[in-house]
PDB file of C-alpha atoms in Angstrom:
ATOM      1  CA  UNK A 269      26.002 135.166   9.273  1.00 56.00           C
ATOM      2  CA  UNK A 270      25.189 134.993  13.027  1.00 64.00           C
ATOM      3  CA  UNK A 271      22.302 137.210  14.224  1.00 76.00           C
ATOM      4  CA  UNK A 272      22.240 139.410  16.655  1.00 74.00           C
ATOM      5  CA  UNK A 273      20.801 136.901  19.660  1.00 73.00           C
ATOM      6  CA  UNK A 274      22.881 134.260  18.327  1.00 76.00           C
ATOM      7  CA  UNK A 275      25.849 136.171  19.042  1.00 75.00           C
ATOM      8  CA  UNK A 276      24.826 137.044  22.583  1.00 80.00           C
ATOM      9  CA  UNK A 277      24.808 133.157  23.115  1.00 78.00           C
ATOM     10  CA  UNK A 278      28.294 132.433  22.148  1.00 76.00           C
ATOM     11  CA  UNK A 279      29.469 135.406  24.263  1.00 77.00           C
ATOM     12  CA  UNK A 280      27.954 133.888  27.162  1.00 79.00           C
ATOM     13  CA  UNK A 281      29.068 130.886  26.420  1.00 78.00           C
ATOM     14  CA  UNK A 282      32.795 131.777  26.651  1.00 76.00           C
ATOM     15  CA  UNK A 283      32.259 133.731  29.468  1.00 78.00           C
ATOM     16  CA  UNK A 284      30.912 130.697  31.400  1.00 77.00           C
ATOM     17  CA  UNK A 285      33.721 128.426  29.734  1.00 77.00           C
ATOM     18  CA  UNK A 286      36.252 130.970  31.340  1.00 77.00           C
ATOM     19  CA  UNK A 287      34.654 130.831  34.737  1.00 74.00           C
ATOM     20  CA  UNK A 288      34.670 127.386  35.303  1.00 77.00           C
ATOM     21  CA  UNK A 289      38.132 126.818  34.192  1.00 76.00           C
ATOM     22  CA  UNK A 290      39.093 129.852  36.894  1.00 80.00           C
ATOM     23  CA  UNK A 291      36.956 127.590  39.156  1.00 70.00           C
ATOM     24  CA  UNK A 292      38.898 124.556  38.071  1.00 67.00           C
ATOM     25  CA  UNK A 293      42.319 126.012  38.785  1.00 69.00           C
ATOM     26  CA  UNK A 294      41.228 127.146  42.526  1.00 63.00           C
ATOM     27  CA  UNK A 295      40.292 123.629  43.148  1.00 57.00           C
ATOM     28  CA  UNK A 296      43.705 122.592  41.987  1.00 57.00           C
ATOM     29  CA  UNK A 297      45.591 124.610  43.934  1.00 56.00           C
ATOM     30  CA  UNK A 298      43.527 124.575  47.307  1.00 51.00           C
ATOM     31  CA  UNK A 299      44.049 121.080  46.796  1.00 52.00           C
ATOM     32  CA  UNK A 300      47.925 121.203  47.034  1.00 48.00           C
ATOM     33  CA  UNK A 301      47.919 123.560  50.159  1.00 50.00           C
ATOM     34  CA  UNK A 302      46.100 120.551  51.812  1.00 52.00           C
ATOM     35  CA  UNK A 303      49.501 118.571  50.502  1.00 51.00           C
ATOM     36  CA  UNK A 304      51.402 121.050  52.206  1.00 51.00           C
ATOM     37  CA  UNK A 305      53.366 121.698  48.897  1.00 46.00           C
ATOM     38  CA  UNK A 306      53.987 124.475  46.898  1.00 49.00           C
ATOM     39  CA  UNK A 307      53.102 124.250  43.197  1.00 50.00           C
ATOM     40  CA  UNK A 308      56.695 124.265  42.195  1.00 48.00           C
ATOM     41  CA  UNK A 309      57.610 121.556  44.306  1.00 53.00           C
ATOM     42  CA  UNK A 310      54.607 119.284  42.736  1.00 50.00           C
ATOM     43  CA  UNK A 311      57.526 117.478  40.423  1.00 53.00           C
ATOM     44  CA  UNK A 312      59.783 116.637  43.472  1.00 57.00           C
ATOM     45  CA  UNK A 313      56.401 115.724  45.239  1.00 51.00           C
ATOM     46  CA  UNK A 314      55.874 113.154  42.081  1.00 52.00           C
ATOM     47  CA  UNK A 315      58.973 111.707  41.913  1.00 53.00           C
ATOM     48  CA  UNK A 316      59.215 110.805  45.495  1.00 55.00           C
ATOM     49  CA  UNK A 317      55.807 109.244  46.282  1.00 52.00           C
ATOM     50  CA  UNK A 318      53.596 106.749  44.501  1.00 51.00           C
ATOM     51  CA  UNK A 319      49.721 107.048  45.595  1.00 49.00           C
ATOM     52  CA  UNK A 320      47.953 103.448  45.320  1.00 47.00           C
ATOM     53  CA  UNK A 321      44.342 103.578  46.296  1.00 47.00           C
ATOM     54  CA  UNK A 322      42.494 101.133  47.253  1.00 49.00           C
ATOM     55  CA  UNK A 323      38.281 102.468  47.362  1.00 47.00           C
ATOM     56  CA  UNK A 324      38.672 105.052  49.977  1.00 52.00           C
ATOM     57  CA  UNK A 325      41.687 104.931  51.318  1.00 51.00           C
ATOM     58  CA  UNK A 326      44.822 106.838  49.937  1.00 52.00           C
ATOM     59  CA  UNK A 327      48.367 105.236  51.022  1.00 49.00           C
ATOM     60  CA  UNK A 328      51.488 107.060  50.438  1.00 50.00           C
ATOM     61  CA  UNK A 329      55.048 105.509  50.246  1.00 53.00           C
ATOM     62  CA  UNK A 330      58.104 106.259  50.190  1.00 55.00           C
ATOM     63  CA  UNK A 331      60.836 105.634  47.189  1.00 69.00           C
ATOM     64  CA  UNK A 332      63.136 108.041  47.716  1.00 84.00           C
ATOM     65  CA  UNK A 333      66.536 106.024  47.923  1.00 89.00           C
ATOM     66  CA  UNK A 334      69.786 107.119  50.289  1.00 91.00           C
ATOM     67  CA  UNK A 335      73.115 105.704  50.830  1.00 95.00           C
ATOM     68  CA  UNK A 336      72.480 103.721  54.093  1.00 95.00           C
ATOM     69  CA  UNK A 337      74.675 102.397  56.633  1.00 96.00           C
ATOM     70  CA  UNK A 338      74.555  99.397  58.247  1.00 96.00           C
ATOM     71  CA  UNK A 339      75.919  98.894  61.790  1.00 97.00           C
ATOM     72  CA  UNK A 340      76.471  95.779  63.727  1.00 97.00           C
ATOM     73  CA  UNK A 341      76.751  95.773  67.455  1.00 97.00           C
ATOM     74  CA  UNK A 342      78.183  92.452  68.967  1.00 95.00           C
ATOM     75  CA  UNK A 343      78.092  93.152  72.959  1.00 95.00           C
ATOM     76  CA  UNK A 344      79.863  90.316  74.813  1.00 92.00           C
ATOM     77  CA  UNK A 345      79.142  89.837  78.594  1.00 90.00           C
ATOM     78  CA  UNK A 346      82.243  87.949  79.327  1.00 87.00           C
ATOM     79  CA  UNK A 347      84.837  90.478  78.581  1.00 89.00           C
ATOM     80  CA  UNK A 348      82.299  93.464  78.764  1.00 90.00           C
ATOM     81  CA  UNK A 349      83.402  94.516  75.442  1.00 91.00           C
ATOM     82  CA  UNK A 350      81.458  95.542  72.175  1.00 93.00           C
ATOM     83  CA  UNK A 351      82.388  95.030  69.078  1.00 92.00           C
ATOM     84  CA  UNK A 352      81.200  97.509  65.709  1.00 94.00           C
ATOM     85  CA  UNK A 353      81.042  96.637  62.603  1.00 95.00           C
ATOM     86  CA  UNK A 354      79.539  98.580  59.640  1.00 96.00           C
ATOM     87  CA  UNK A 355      78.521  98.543  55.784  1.00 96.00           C
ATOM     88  CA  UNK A 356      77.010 101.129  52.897  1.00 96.00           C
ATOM     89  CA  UNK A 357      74.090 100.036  51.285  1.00 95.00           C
ATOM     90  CA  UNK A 358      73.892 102.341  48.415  1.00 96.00           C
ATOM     91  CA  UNK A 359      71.095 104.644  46.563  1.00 94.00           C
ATOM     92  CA  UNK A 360      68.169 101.981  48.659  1.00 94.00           C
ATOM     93  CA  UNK A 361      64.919 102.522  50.605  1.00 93.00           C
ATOM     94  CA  UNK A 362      65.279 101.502  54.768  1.00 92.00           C
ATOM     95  CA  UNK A 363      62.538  99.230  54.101  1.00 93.00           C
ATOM     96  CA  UNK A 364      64.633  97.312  51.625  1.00 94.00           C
ATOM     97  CA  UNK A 365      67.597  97.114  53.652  1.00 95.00           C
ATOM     98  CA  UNK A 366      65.530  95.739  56.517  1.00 95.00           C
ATOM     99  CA  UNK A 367      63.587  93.144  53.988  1.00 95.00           C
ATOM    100  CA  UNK A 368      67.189  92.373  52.612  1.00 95.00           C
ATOM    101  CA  UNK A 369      68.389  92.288  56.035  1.00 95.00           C
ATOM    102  CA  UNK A 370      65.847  89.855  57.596  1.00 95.00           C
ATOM    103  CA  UNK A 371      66.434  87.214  54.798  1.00 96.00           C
ATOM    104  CA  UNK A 372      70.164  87.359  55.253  1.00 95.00           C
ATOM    105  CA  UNK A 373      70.406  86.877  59.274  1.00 94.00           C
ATOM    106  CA  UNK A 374      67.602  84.389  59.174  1.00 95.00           C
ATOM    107  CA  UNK A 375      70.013  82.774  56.561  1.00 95.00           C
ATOM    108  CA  UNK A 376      72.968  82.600  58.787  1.00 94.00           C
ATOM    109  CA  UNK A 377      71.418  81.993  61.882  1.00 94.00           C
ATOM    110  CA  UNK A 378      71.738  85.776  63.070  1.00 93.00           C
ATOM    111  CA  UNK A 379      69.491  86.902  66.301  1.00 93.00           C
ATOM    112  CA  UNK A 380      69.736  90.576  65.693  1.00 96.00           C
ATOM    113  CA  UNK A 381      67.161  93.174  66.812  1.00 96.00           C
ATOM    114  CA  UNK A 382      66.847  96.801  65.447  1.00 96.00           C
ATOM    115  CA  UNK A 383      68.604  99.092  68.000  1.00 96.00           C
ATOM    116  CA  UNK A 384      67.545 102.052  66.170  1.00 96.00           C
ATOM    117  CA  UNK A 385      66.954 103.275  62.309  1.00 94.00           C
ATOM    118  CA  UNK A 386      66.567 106.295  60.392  1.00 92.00           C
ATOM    119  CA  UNK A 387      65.852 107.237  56.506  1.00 90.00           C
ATOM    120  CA  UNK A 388      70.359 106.797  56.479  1.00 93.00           C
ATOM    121  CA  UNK A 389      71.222 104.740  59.151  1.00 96.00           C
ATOM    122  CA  UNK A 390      69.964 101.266  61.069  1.00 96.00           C
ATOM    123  CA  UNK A 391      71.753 100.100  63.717  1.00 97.00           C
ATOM    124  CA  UNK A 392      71.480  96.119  64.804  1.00 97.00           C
ATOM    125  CA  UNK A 393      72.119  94.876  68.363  1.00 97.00           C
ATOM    126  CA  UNK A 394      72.762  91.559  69.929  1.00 96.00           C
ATOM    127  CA  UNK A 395      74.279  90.011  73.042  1.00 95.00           C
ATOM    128  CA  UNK A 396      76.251  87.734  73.366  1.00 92.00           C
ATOM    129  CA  UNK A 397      77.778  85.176  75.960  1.00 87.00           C
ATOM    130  CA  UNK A 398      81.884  84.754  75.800  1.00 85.00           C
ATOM    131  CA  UNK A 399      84.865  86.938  75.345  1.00 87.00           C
ATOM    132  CA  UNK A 400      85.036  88.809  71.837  1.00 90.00           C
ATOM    133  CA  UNK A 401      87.053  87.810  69.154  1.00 89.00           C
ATOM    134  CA  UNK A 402      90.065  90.064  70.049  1.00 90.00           C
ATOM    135  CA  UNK A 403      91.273  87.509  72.792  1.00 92.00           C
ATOM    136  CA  UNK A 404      93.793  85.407  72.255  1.00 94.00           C
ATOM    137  CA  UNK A 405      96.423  82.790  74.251  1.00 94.00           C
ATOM    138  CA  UNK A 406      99.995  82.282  72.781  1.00 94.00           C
ATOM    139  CA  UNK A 407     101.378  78.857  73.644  1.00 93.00           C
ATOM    140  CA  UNK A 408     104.284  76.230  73.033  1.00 92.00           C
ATOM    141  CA  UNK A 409     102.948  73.001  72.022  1.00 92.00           C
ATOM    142  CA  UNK A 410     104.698  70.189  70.532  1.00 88.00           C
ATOM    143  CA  UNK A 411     107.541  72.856  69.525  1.00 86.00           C
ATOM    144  CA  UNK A 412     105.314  74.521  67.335  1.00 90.00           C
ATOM    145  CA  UNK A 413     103.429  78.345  68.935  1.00 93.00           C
ATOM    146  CA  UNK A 414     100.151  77.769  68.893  1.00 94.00           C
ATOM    147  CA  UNK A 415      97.641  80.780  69.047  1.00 95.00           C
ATOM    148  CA  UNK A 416      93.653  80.345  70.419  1.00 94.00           C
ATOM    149  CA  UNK A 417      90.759  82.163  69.851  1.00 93.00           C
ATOM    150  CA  UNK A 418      89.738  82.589  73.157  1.00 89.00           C
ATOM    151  CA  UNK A 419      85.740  82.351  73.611  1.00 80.00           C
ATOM    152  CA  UNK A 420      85.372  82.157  76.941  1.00 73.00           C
ATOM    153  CA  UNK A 421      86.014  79.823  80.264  1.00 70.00           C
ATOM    154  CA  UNK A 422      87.807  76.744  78.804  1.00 72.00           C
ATOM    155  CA  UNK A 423      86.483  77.617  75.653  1.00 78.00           C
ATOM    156  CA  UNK A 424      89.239  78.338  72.815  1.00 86.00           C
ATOM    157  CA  UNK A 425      89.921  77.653  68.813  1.00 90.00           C
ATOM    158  CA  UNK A 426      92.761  77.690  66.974  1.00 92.00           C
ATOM    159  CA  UNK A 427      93.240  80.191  65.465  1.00 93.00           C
ATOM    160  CA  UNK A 428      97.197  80.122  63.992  1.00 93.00           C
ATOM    161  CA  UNK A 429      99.860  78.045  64.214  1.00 93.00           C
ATOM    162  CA  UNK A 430     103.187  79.734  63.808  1.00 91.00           C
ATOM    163  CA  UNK A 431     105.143  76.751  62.137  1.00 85.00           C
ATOM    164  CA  UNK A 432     107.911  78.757  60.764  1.00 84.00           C
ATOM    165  CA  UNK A 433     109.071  79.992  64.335  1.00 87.00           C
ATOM    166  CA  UNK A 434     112.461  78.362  65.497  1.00 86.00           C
ATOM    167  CA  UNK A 435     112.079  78.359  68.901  1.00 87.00           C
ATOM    168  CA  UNK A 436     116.245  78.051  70.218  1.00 87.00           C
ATOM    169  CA  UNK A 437     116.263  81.442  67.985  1.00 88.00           C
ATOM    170  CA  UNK A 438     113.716  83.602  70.536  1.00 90.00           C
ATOM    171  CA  UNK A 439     115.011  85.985  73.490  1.00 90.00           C
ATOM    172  CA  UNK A 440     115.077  84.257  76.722  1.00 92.00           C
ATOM    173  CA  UNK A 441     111.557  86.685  77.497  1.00 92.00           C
ATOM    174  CA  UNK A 442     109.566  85.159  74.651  1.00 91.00           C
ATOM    175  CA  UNK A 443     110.662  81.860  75.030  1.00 91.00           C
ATOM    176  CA  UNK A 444     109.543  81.731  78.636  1.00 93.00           C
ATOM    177  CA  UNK A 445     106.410  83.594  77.972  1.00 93.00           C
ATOM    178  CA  UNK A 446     105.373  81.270  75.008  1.00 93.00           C
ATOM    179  CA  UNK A 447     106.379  77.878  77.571  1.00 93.00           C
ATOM    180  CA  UNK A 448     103.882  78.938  80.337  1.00 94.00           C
ATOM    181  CA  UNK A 449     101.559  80.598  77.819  1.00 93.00           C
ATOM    182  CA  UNK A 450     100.780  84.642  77.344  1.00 94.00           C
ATOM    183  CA  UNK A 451      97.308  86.354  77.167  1.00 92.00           C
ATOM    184  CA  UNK A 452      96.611  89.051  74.767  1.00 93.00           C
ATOM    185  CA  UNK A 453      93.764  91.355  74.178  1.00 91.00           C
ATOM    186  CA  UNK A 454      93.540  92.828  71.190  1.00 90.00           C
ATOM    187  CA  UNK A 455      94.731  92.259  67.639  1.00 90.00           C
ATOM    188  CA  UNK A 456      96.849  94.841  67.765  1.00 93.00           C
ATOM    189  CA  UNK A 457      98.835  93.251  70.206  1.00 94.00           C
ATOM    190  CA  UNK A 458      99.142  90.340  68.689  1.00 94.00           C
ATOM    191  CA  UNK A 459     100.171  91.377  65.509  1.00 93.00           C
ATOM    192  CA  UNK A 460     102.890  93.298  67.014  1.00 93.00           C
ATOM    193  CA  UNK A 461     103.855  89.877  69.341  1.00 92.00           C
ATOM    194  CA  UNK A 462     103.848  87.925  65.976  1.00 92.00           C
ATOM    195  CA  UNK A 463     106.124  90.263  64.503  1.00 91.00           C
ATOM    196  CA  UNK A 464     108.541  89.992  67.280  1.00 89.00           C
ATOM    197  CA  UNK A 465     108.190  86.448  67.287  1.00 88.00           C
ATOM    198  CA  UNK A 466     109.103  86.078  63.883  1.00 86.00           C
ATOM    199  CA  UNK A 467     112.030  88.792  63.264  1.00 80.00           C
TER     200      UNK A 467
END
């Protein structure tokens, strides 16, 4: 049985337990207003950032993924045109996509540079000299229409021949207009010029 002083003792002993765990908790939580976060976003807080320390220094990344887009801007000085392309990468990290990026256009032979970025969106840039690839010249040769990729001065590919195209069959317009060669600037155009070509 526990005497009298002995019983003060274990009193103060739980008192001074209590205390310093009260203490404990402030620490805590002063600790997360210096994160700027509130205690019920400490989760969220978690699962968004890993802490890797290193003796005294604390750095924080970021892993939250997004879906992010990828643009392409080709801007041609020859026909003053630019050309947009874009693709999703989905449920990544911009520093991934631009890691994953870098090892792609130094694959193909690519001379992008960053226009812009965000935590959804990076947008590449590059200049380039020539005509885009929506220029094209229409031609008779060798009784077959021939159709270039036009580049830029004296600069063309093929880009189609139209073999099944019976030339006595055409309206006196196209047939002159394929003999002295037509320009057209868009593919939109020239699908619709095919088409009358070939009906």
């Amino acid at each position: 049985m526990m005497n009298f002083k002995n019983k003060i003792l274990y009193c103060l002993a739980l008192v001074l337990l209590l205390f310093l765990g009260i203490g404990f908790g402030y620490v805590k939580t002063v600790s997360f207003d210096k994160l700027e976060i509130d205690n019920t976003s400490v989760l969220d807080f978690a699962k968004n950032y890993s802490v890797a320390r290193n003796s005294d220094l604390v750095v924080t990344a970021s892993t939250k993924t997004y879906d992010i887009t990828v643009v392409y801007e080709d801007n041609y000085t020859v026909c003053k045109e630019d050309v947009t392309k874009s693709k999703v990468e989905y449920g990544t990290t911009i520093d991934k996509v631009k890691a994953d990026e870098k090892k792609y256009q130094e694959k193909k032979g690519l001379e992008y540079n960053i226009k812009s970025e965000s935590e959804n969106k990076i947008v590449y840039s590059r200049t380039l000299s020539g005509n885009c690839p929506n220029h094209f010249k229409i031609i008779l040769e060798d009784n077959k229409i021939n159709i270039y990729s036009i580049q830029g001065e004296n600069k063309n590919t093929l880009y189609m021949t139209l073999d099944d195209v019976n030339i006595d069959n055409l309206r006196d317009e196209l047939k002159k207009m394929v003999k002295k060669g037509t320009y057209i600037n868009s593919r939109e155009e020239l699908n619709s010029f095919i088409e009358d070509l070939e009906s």
